[in-house]
DNA sequence: TTTTACATTTTTGAATGCAAAATTTGCGAT
DNA sequence: ATCGCAAATTTTGCATTCAAAAATGTAAAA
């Protein structure tokens, strides 16, 4: 009843950016806060280290994993590959109902775009990508995807979203939905790669930042 | 000095099949054998559970993860996707020296094929695939690939290797090397997918087995 | 003879304790 | 005043201990 939650709670703390990348993770403090002893906490930290969210230094405690630019590029590449694979598989297996749900989510996302609501747009965007991965019907793939996106998201970088980029992203999403509806696996795979590549370029251009999100910037994933 | 090894040693025990899939993992026994207390052992088991090699049942201990046919199919699909991605990236980044090393490994593998040495053939085969993934120069990808192949390998299934299949595999490997030498990413990606698909078909046709490897059968990965 | 209820044993999950390593602090010398 | 070194404190890693849950075994009743 204890250990299962602990991993999730610490993961949430890391993803929320409450402990910033590279910062030390104070065992005693977390123990008090979560009202647990060090044993389950340390077990959880080992698990998170295996996931790549935490870095364990022998006799020097654990830190929130600090990702370099190279690490981010690598993760984006893998994310791209996984999404491309998911897209192909999804086209073979997705049901009409699932396509309908994604189409609905897409329309809602486009509405948020028209309203200029970037936060809701990103939320919808993420939901669509996750739905495609889920539609692949491959739990192993879903798990790896979740792990990779978690690491990317944790990086807490910010990127300016220009009107041009935003318009391009929406356009690409139209193509994604279209390919999905035609169940064109190869096509979808191709579009997803381009889509992710564009996103990656934004991110790497922007670099990392510790600043909070302002009007036109937002951490994405 | 303790915990780092423990995960590796237990992983080795699982990969060697010393604890068969589905079997319970006796904590006390392993503690005595590894000469450690339960704390680091349990930490290691949690890590391996996160990797998918171990299954944790609340208040019922841990078991070596039992993979269903579906699980295997899923893992093969992911493996395919990762290798395809690795192939593309490798073609962009691989050095002439690395290509040379892979070509040498390939020639050696073909020699083992000609000699009918299946065990050495598989060893070489695996080395080549790993070299391609490494050549992608993406540690995140390498890590995920290692995790997926470990889970597949651990399944300890056997598959009969017919002369036809073997010949096809070698032929495909010729194509793989060729695409790599031409740095034809798209082509390599395509070939690797087909290659893995064939391998998967063998495996799923054969199903799982607990029997030991005989002359013409061998567990592969 | 079979089944069910209960007590015992075993095993798991978490807390605490202890030794070693690292960081911090304080003191003295230059 | 600053640098260096050593002692003290903190923190980490592992072992041990303790409580709770599950498995097992036994006995009694149908």
Coordinates of C-alpha atoms (C1' of nucleotides) in Angstrom, one line a residue:
Chain A
X1 CA 0.0 0.0 0.0
X2 CA 3.0 2.2 0.4
X3 CA 5.6 1.6 -2.2
X4 CA 3.3 1.6 -5.2
X5 CA 2.3 5.2 -4.5
X6 CA 5.7 6.5 -3.5
X7 CA 7.2 6.1 -7.0
X8 CA 4.2 7.9 -8.5
X9 CA 4.4 10.7 -6.0
X10 CA 8.1 11.4 -6.4
X11 CA 7.7 11.1 -10.2
X12 CA 5.0 13.8 -9.9
X13 CA 7.3 16.0 -7.9
X14 CA 10.0 15.7 -10.5
X15 CA 7.6 16.2 -13.4
X16 CA 6.1 19.3 -11.8
X17 CA 9.6 20.6 -11.6
X18 CA 9.4 21.1 -7.9
X19 CA 12.9 19.6 -7.8
X20 CA 14.7 21.1 -10.7
X21 CA 17.1 19.1 -12.9
X22 CA 20.5 18.7 -11.3
X23 CA 19.2 19.5 -7.8
X24 CA 19.9 17.2 -5.0
X25 CA 17.0 15.1 -3.7
X26 CA 17.0 15.5 0.1
X27 CA 16.1 12.0 1.5
X28 CA 15.2 13.1 5.0
X29 CA 13.0 16.0 3.8
X30 CA 11.1 13.8 1.4
X31 CA 10.6 11.2 4.1
X32 CA 9.0 13.7 6.4
X33 CA 6.9 15.1 3.6
X34 CA 5.6 11.7 2.4
X35 CA 5.4 10.4 5.9
X36 CA 7.5 7.3 5.1
X37 CA 10.8 5.9 6.2
X38 CA 13.9 5.8 4.1
X39 CA 13.6 2.2 3.0
X40 CA 10.6 2.6 0.6
X41 CA 11.9 6.1 -0.4
X42 CA 15.2 4.7 -1.5
X43 CA 13.5 1.8 -3.3
X44 CA 11.4 4.3 -5.2
X45 CA 14.5 6.4 -6.1
X46 CA 16.2 3.3 -7.5
X47 CA 13.2 2.6 -9.7
X48 CA 13.2 6.2 -10.9
X49 CA 16.9 6.0 -11.6
X50 CA 16.2 3.0 -13.8
X51 CA 13.6 5.1 -15.6
X52 CA 16.1 7.8 -16.2
X53 CA 14.5 10.5 -14.1
X54 CA 16.9 10.3 -11.2
X55 CA 20.7 10.1 -11.1
X56 CA 22.3 8.0 -8.4
X57 CA 25.8 8.9 -7.3
X58 CA 27.6 6.4 -5.1
X59 CA 27.8 7.7 -1.6
X60 CA 26.7 11.1 -2.8
X61 CA 23.0 10.7 -2.9
X62 CA 20.6 11.2 -5.7
X63 CA 19.9 14.1 -8.0
X64 CA 17.1 14.9 -10.4
X65 CA 18.6 13.8 -13.7
X66 CA 20.1 16.7 -15.6
X67 CA 19.7 16.4 -19.3
X68 CA 22.1 17.9 -21.7
X69 CA 21.2 19.2 -25.1
X70 CA 22.5 16.0 -26.5
X71 CA 20.3 14.0 -24.2
X72 CA 17.3 15.9 -25.3
X73 CA 18.1 15.4 -29.0
X74 CA 18.5 11.7 -28.3
X75 CA 15.3 11.4 -26.5
X76 CA 13.4 13.3 -29.2
X77 CA 14.9 10.9 -31.8
X78 CA 13.7 7.9 -29.9
X79 CA 10.3 9.5 -29.3
X80 CA 10.1 10.1 -33.0
X81 CA 10.9 6.5 -33.7
X82 CA 8.4 5.2 -31.2
X83 CA 5.6 7.5 -32.5
X84 CA 6.3 6.5 -36.1
X85 CA 6.1 2.9 -35.1
X86 CA 2.9 3.5 -33.1
X87 CA 1.4 5.3 -36.1
X88 CA 2.0 2.4 -38.4
X89 CA 0.7 -0.2 -36.0
X90 CA -2.3 2.0 -35.1
X91 CA -3.4 2.2 -38.7
X92 CA -3.5 -1.6 -38.8
X93 CA -5.5 -2.0 -35.6
X94 CA -7.4 1.1 -34.8
X95 CA -11.2 0.9 -34.6
X96 CA -13.6 3.4 -36.1
X97 CA -14.6 4.4 -32.6
X98 CA -11.1 5.2 -31.7
X99 CA -10.6 7.2 -34.9
X100 CA -13.8 9.0 -34.0
X101 CA -12.5 9.9 -30.6
X102 CA -9.2 11.1 -31.9
X103 CA -11.1 13.2 -34.6
X104 CA -13.2 14.7 -31.8
X105 CA -10.1 15.5 -29.8
X106 CA -8.5 17.0 -32.9
X107 CA -11.5 19.3 -33.5
X108 CA -11.4 20.4 -29.9
X109 CA -7.7 21.1 -30.2
X110 CA -8.2 23.1 -33.3
X111 CA -10.9 25.1 -31.5
X112 CA -8.4 25.9 -28.8
X113 CA -6.0 27.0 -31.5
X114 CA -8.6 29.3 -33.0
X115 CA -9.2 30.7 -29.5
X116 CA -5.5 31.2 -29.0
X117 CA -5.6 29.0 -25.8
X118 CA -2.1 27.6 -25.9
X119 CA -2.4 25.6 -22.7
X120 CA -5.5 23.8 -23.7
X121 CA -4.0 23.3 -27.2
X122 CA -1.0 21.6 -25.7
X123 CA -3.2 19.5 -23.5
X124 CA -5.2 18.3 -26.5
X125 CA -2.1 17.8 -28.6
X126 CA -0.6 15.5 -26.0
X127 CA -3.8 13.6 -25.7
X128 CA -3.9 12.9 -29.4
X129 CA -0.4 11.7 -29.5
X130 CA -1.0 9.4 -26.6
X131 CA -4.2 8.2 -28.1
X132 CA -2.3 7.2 -31.3
X133 CA 0.2 5.3 -29.2
X134 CA -2.5 3.6 -27.3
X135 CA -4.3 2.7 -30.5
X136 CA -1.2 0.7 -31.5
X137 CA -2.4 -1.8 -28.9
X138 CA 1.1 -2.6 -27.7
X139 CA 1.6 -2.1 -24.0
X140 CA 5.4 -2.5 -24.2
X141 CA 5.5 0.3 -26.7
X142 CA 3.1 2.4 -24.6
X143 CA 5.3 1.9 -21.5
X144 CA 8.5 2.9 -23.3
X145 CA 6.8 5.9 -24.8
X146 CA 5.5 7.0 -21.4
X147 CA 9.0 6.7 -20.0
X148 CA 10.6 8.7 -22.8
X149 CA 8.0 11.5 -22.8
X150 CA 8.2 11.7 -19.1
X151 CA 11.9 12.4 -19.3
X152 CA 11.5 14.9 -22.0
X153 CA 8.7 16.7 -20.2
X154 CA 10.7 16.8 -17.0
X155 CA 13.3 18.8 -18.7
X156 CA 11.1 21.8 -18.2
X157 CA 12.4 23.8 -21.1
X158 CA 10.4 26.6 -22.6
X159 CA 10.0 27.4 -26.2
X160 CA 8.5 30.4 -27.8
X161 CA 5.5 29.5 -30.0
X162 CA 5.3 31.7 -33.0
X163 CA 2.1 32.0 -35.0
X164 CA 3.9 30.5 -38.0
X165 CA 5.0 27.4 -36.0
X166 CA 1.7 27.0 -34.4
X167 CA -0.1 27.2 -37.8
X168 CA 2.3 24.6 -39.2
X169 CA 1.8 22.3 -36.2
X170 CA -2.0 22.5 -36.7
X171 CA -1.6 21.8 -40.4
X172 CA 0.5 18.8 -39.7
X173 CA -2.1 17.5 -37.3
X174 CA -4.7 17.8 -40.0
X175 CA -2.5 15.5 -42.1
X176 CA -2.0 13.2 -39.2
X177 CA -5.8 12.8 -38.7
X178 CA -6.2 12.4 -42.4
X179 CA -3.7 9.6 -42.7
X180 CA -5.2 7.9 -39.7
X181 CA -8.7 8.0 -41.2
X182 CA -7.3 6.5 -44.4
X183 CA -5.4 4.1 -42.3
X184 CA -2.3 5.0 -44.3
X185 CA 0.4 3.6 -42.0
X186 CA 3.4 4.6 -44.1
X187 CA 2.0 8.0 -44.6
X188 CA 1.2 8.6 -40.9
X189 CA 4.6 7.4 -39.9
X190 CA 6.2 9.8 -42.3
X191 CA 4.1 12.8 -41.1
X192 CA 4.7 12.0 -37.5
X193 CA 8.4 12.0 -38.0
X194 CA 8.3 15.4 -39.7
X195 CA 6.0 16.7 -36.9
X196 CA 8.3 15.6 -34.2
X197 CA 11.3 16.9 -36.1
X198 CA 9.8 20.3 -36.2
X199 CA 9.0 20.2 -32.6
X200 CA 12.5 19.2 -31.8
X201 CA 13.9 22.0 -33.8
X202 CA 11.9 24.5 -31.8
X203 CA 13.1 23.0 -28.6
X204 CA 16.7 22.8 -29.5
X205 CA 16.6 26.3 -30.9
X206 CA 15.1 27.6 -27.7
X207 CA 17.5 25.6 -25.5
X208 CA 16.7 25.0 -21.9
X209 CA 15.5 27.6 -19.5
X210 CA 14.6 27.8 -15.9
X211 CA 12.2 30.7 -16.3
X212 CA 8.5 30.2 -15.7
X213 CA 6.1 30.0 -18.6
X214 CA 5.0 33.4 -19.8
X215 CA 2.2 34.4 -22.2
X216 CA 3.6 33.0 -25.4
X217 CA 5.9 30.4 -24.0
X218 CA 5.1 27.1 -22.5
X219 CA 6.9 24.0 -21.7
X220 CA 5.8 21.4 -24.1
X221 CA 6.1 17.7 -24.7
Chain B
X1 CA 29.9 -1.3 -4.1
X2 CA 27.0 -3.6 -3.4
X3 CA 23.9 -2.5 -5.1
X4 CA 25.4 -1.8 -8.5
X5 CA 26.3 -5.4 -8.9
X6 CA 23.2 -6.9 -7.4
X7 CA 21.0 -5.8 -10.2
X8 CA 23.4 -7.1 -12.7
X9 CA 23.8 -10.4 -11.0
X10 CA 20.1 -11.1 -10.6
X11 CA 19.6 -10.0 -14.2
X12 CA 22.2 -12.5 -15.2
X13 CA 20.4 -15.2 -13.2
X14 CA 17.2 -14.4 -14.9
X15 CA 18.7 -14.2 -18.4
X16 CA 20.5 -17.5 -17.9
X17 CA 17.1 -18.9 -17.2
X18 CA 18.2 -20.2 -13.9
X19 CA 14.9 -18.9 -12.6
X20 CA 12.4 -19.8 -15.2
X21 CA 9.6 -17.4 -16.2
X22 CA 6.7 -17.4 -13.8
X23 CA 8.8 -19.0 -11.1
X24 CA 8.9 -17.4 -7.7
X25 CA 12.0 -15.6 -6.7
X26 CA 13.0 -16.8 -3.2
X27 CA 14.3 -13.8 -1.3
X28 CA 16.0 -15.6 1.5
X29 CA 17.7 -18.0 -0.8
X30 CA 19.1 -15.3 -3.0
X31 CA 20.2 -13.3 0.0
X32 CA 22.3 -16.2 1.2
X33 CA 23.7 -17.0 -2.3
X34 CA 24.7 -13.4 -3.0
X35 CA 25.7 -12.8 0.6
X36 CA 23.7 -9.7 1.1
X37 CA 20.8 -8.7 3.2
X38 CA 17.2 -8.3 2.0
X39 CA 17.4 -4.5 1.7
X40 CA 19.7 -4.3 -1.3
X41 CA 18.1 -7.4 -2.8
X42 CA 14.6 -5.9 -2.7
X43 CA 15.9 -2.6 -4.1
X44 CA 17.3 -4.6 -7.0
X45 CA 14.1 -6.5 -7.6
X46 CA 12.2 -3.2 -7.8
X47 CA 14.6 -2.0 -10.4
X48 CA 14.2 -5.2 -12.4
X49 CA 10.5 -4.9 -12.1
X50 CA 10.7 -1.4 -13.6
X51 CA 12.7 -3.0 -16.4
X52 CA 10.0 -5.6 -17.0
X53 CA 12.1 -8.6 -16.0
X54 CA 10.4 -9.2 -12.7
X55 CA 6.8 -9.1 -11.6
X56 CA 5.9 -7.8 -8.2
X57 CA 2.8 -9.1 -6.5
X58 CA 1.7 -7.2 -3.4
X59 CA 2.3 -9.2 -0.3
X60 CA 2.9 -12.2 -2.5
X61 CA 6.5 -11.7 -3.4
X62 CA 8.2 -11.4 -6.8
X63 CA 8.2 -13.7 -9.8
X64 CA 10.3 -13.9 -12.9
X65 CA 8.1 -12.1 -15.4
X66 CA 6.1 -14.5 -17.5
X67 CA 5.6 -13.4 -21.1
X68 CA 2.6 -14.3 -23.1
X69 CA 2.7 -14.8 -26.8
X70 CA 1.1 -11.4 -27.1
X71 CA 3.9 -9.9 -24.9
X72 CA 6.5 -11.4 -27.2
X73 CA 4.8 -10.1 -30.3
X74 CA 4.7 -6.7 -28.7
X75 CA 8.3 -6.7 -27.8
X76 CA 9.4 -7.9 -31.2
X77 CA 7.4 -5.0 -32.7
X78 CA 9.1 -2.5 -30.5
X79 CA 12.5 -4.1 -31.2
X80 CA 11.8 -3.8 -34.9
X81 CA 11.0 -0.1 -34.5
X82 CA 14.1 0.6 -32.5
X83 CA 16.4 -1.2 -34.9
X84 CA 14.8 0.5 -37.9
X85 CA 15.4 3.9 -36.2
X86 CA 18.9 2.9 -35.2
X87 CA 19.6 1.9 -38.8
X88 CA 18.5 5.2 -40.1
X89 CA 20.5 7.1 -37.6
X90 CA 23.5 4.9 -38.0
X91 CA 23.7 5.6 -41.7
X92 CA 23.9 9.3 -40.9
X93 CA 26.6 9.0 -38.3
X94 CA 28.6 5.8 -38.7
X95 CA 32.3 6.1 -39.4
X96 CA 34.2 4.2 -42.0
X97 CA 36.0 2.4 -39.2
X98 CA 32.8 1.3 -37.6
X99 CA 31.5 0.1 -41.0
X100 CA 34.7 -1.8 -41.4
X101 CA 34.3 -3.5 -38.0
X102 CA 30.8 -4.5 -38.8
X103 CA 31.9 -5.8 -42.2
X104 CA 34.5 -7.9 -40.4
X105 CA 32.0 -9.2 -37.9
X106 CA 29.7 -10.0 -40.8
X107 CA 32.3 -12.0 -42.7
X108 CA 33.1 -13.9 -39.6
X109 CA 29.4 -14.6 -39.1
X110 CA 29.1 -15.9 -42.6
X111 CA 32.1 -18.1 -42.0
X112 CA 30.3 -19.6 -39.0
X113 CA 27.3 -20.1 -41.2
X114 CA 29.3 -21.9 -43.8
X115 CA 30.8 -24.1 -41.0
X116 CA 27.3 -24.7 -39.7
X117 CA 28.2 -23.4 -36.2
X118 CA 24.8 -22.1 -35.1
X119 CA 25.9 -20.9 -31.7
X120 CA 28.8 -18.8 -33.0
X121 CA 26.5 -17.6 -35.8
X122 CA 24.0 -16.3 -33.3
X123 CA 26.7 -14.7 -31.3
X124 CA 28.0 -12.8 -34.3
X125 CA 24.5 -12.0 -35.4
X126 CA 23.7 -10.4 -32.1
X127 CA 27.0 -8.5 -32.1
X128 CA 26.2 -7.0 -35.5
X129 CA 22.7 -5.8 -34.5
X130 CA 24.1 -4.3 -31.3
X131 CA 26.9 -2.6 -33.3
X132 CA 24.4 -1.0 -35.6
X133 CA 22.4 0.3 -32.6
X134 CA 25.6 1.6 -31.0
X135 CA 26.6 3.3 -34.2
X136 CA 23.4 5.3 -34.0
X137 CA 25.2 7.2 -31.3
X138 CA 22.1 7.6 -29.2
X139 CA 22.5 6.3 -25.6
X140 CA 18.9 6.6 -24.8
X141 CA 18.1 4.4 -27.8
X142 CA 20.8 2.0 -26.8
X143 CA 19.4 1.7 -23.3
X144 CA 15.9 1.0 -24.5
X145 CA 17.1 -1.5 -27.0
X146 CA 19.1 -3.3 -24.3
X147 CA 16.1 -3.5 -22.1
X148 CA 13.8 -4.8 -24.8
X149 CA 16.2 -7.4 -26.1
X150 CA 16.9 -8.5 -22.5
X151 CA 13.2 -9.2 -22.0
X152 CA 13.0 -11.0 -25.3
X153 CA 16.1 -13.1 -24.6
X154 CA 14.9 -14.0 -21.1
X155 CA 11.9 -15.7 -22.6
X156 CA 14.1 -18.6 -23.4
X157 CA 12.1 -19.9 -26.2
X158 CA 13.5 -22.2 -28.8
X159 CA 13.0 -22.2 -32.5
X160 CA 14.1 -24.7 -35.1
X161 CA 16.5 -23.2 -37.6
X162 CA 15.9 -24.7 -41.0
X163 CA 18.4 -24.4 -43.7
X164 CA 16.0 -22.3 -45.7
X165 CA 15.5 -19.8 -42.9
X166 CA 19.1 -19.7 -42.1
X167 CA 20.0 -19.0 -45.7
X168 CA 17.4 -16.2 -45.9
X169 CA 18.7 -14.6 -42.7
X170 CA 22.3 -14.6 -44.1
X171 CA 21.0 -13.1 -47.3
X172 CA 19.2 -10.4 -45.5
X173 CA 22.4 -9.7 -43.5
X174 CA 24.2 -9.2 -46.8
X175 CA 21.6 -6.6 -47.7
X176 CA 22.0 -5.0 -44.3
X177 CA 25.7 -4.6 -44.7
X178 CA 25.3 -3.4 -48.2
X179 CA 22.8 -0.7 -47.2
X180 CA 25.1 0.3 -44.3
X181 CA 28.0 0.7 -46.6
X182 CA 26.0 2.8 -49.0
X183 CA 24.7 4.7 -46.0
X184 CA 21.2 4.1 -47.3
X185 CA 19.2 4.9 -44.2
X186 CA 15.8 4.3 -45.6
X187 CA 16.8 1.1 -47.3
X188 CA 18.5 -0.2 -44.2
X189 CA 15.5 0.6 -42.1
X190 CA 13.3 -1.3 -44.5
X191 CA 15.6 -4.3 -44.5
X192 CA 15.9 -4.4 -40.8
X193 CA 12.1 -4.4 -40.4
X194 CA 11.8 -7.4 -42.8
X195 CA 14.6 -9.2 -41.1
X196 CA 13.1 -8.8 -37.7
X197 CA 9.7 -9.7 -39.0
X198 CA 11.0 -13.0 -40.3
X199 CA 12.7 -13.7 -37.0
X200 CA 9.5 -13.0 -35.2
X201 CA 7.5 -15.3 -37.4
X202 CA 9.9 -18.1 -36.6
X203 CA 9.6 -17.4 -32.9
X204 CA 5.8 -17.2 -32.8
X205 CA 5.5 -20.2 -34.9
X206 CA 7.7 -22.2 -32.6
X207 CA 6.0 -20.8 -29.5
X208 CA 7.7 -21.0 -26.2
X209 CA 9.5 -24.0 -24.8
X210 CA 11.2 -25.0 -21.7
X211 CA 13.4 -27.6 -23.3
X212 CA 17.1 -27.2 -23.6
X213 CA 18.7 -26.3 -26.9
X214 CA 19.4 -29.3 -29.1
X215 CA 21.5 -29.6 -32.2
X216 CA 19.4 -27.6 -34.5
X217 CA 17.5 -25.4 -32.1
X218 CA 18.8 -22.5 -30.1
X219 CA 17.3 -19.7 -28.2
X220 CA 17.8 -16.6 -30.2
X221 CA 17.5 -12.9 -29.8
Chain C
dT1 C1' -13.9 -39.1 4.0
dT2 C1' -14.2 -34.4 2.9
dT3 C1' -14.6 -29.7 4.2
dT4 C1' -14.1 -25.8 6.9
dA5 C1' -12.5 -23.1 10.7
dC6 C1' -8.7 -21.9 13.4
dA7 C1' -3.9 -21.7 15.0
dT8 C1' 0.9 -21.8 13.5
dT9 C1' 4.5 -20.8 10.5
dT10 C1' 6.5 -18.4 6.8
dT11 C1' 7.2 -14.5 4.2
dT12 C1' 6.5 -9.9 2.9
dG13 C1' 6.8 -4.8 3.7
dA14 C1' 8.4 -1.1 6.3
dA15 C1' 11.1 1.1 10.3
dT16 C1' 15.1 1.5 12.9
dG17 C1' 19.9 0.9 13.9
dC18 C1' 24.8 1.0 12.7
dA19 C1' 29.1 1.5 10.2
dA20 C1' 31.4 3.9 6.4
dA21 C1' 31.9 7.7 3.4
dA22 C1' 31.4 12.5 2.4
dT23 C1' 30.5 17.2 3.5
dT24 C1' 30.8 20.8 6.6
dT25 C1' 32.9 23.3 10.3
dG26 C1' 36.4 25.1 13.2
dC27 C1' 41.0 26.0 14.3
dG28 C1' 45.7 27.1 13.4
dA29 C1' 49.5 28.5 10.4
dT30 C1' 51.3 31.3 6.9
Chain D
dA1 C1' 42.9 37.6 5.9
dT2 C1' 43.3 33.3 3.5
dC3 C1' 44.6 28.8 2.9
dG4 C1' 45.1 24.1 4.7
dC5 C1' 44.1 20.5 7.6
dA6 C1' 41.7 17.9 10.9
dA7 C1' 37.6 17.0 13.8
dA8 C1' 32.7 16.9 13.9
dT9 C1' 28.4 16.4 11.7
dT10 C1' 25.6 14.8 8.3
dT11 C1' 24.4 11.6 4.9
dT12 C1' 24.6 7.4 2.6
dG13 C1' 24.5 2.2 2.3
dC14 C1' 23.4 -1.9 4.3
dA15 C1' 21.9 -5.1 8.2
dT16 C1' 18.7 -6.0 11.5
dT17 C1' 14.3 -5.8 13.6
dC18 C1' 9.3 -5.5 13.9
dA19 C1' 4.6 -5.8 12.4
dA20 C1' 1.2 -7.4 9.2
dA21 C1' -0.4 -10.3 5.6
dA22 C1' -0.5 -14.7 3.3
dA23 C1' 0.5 -19.7 3.2
dT24 C1' 0.3 -23.9 5.6
dG25 C1' -1.0 -27.3 8.6
dT26 C1' -4.3 -29.4 12.0
dA27 C1' -8.3 -30.7 14.0
dA28 C1' -13.1 -30.9 14.4
dA29 C1' -17.6 -31.4 12.3
dA30 C1' -20.6 -32.8 8.6

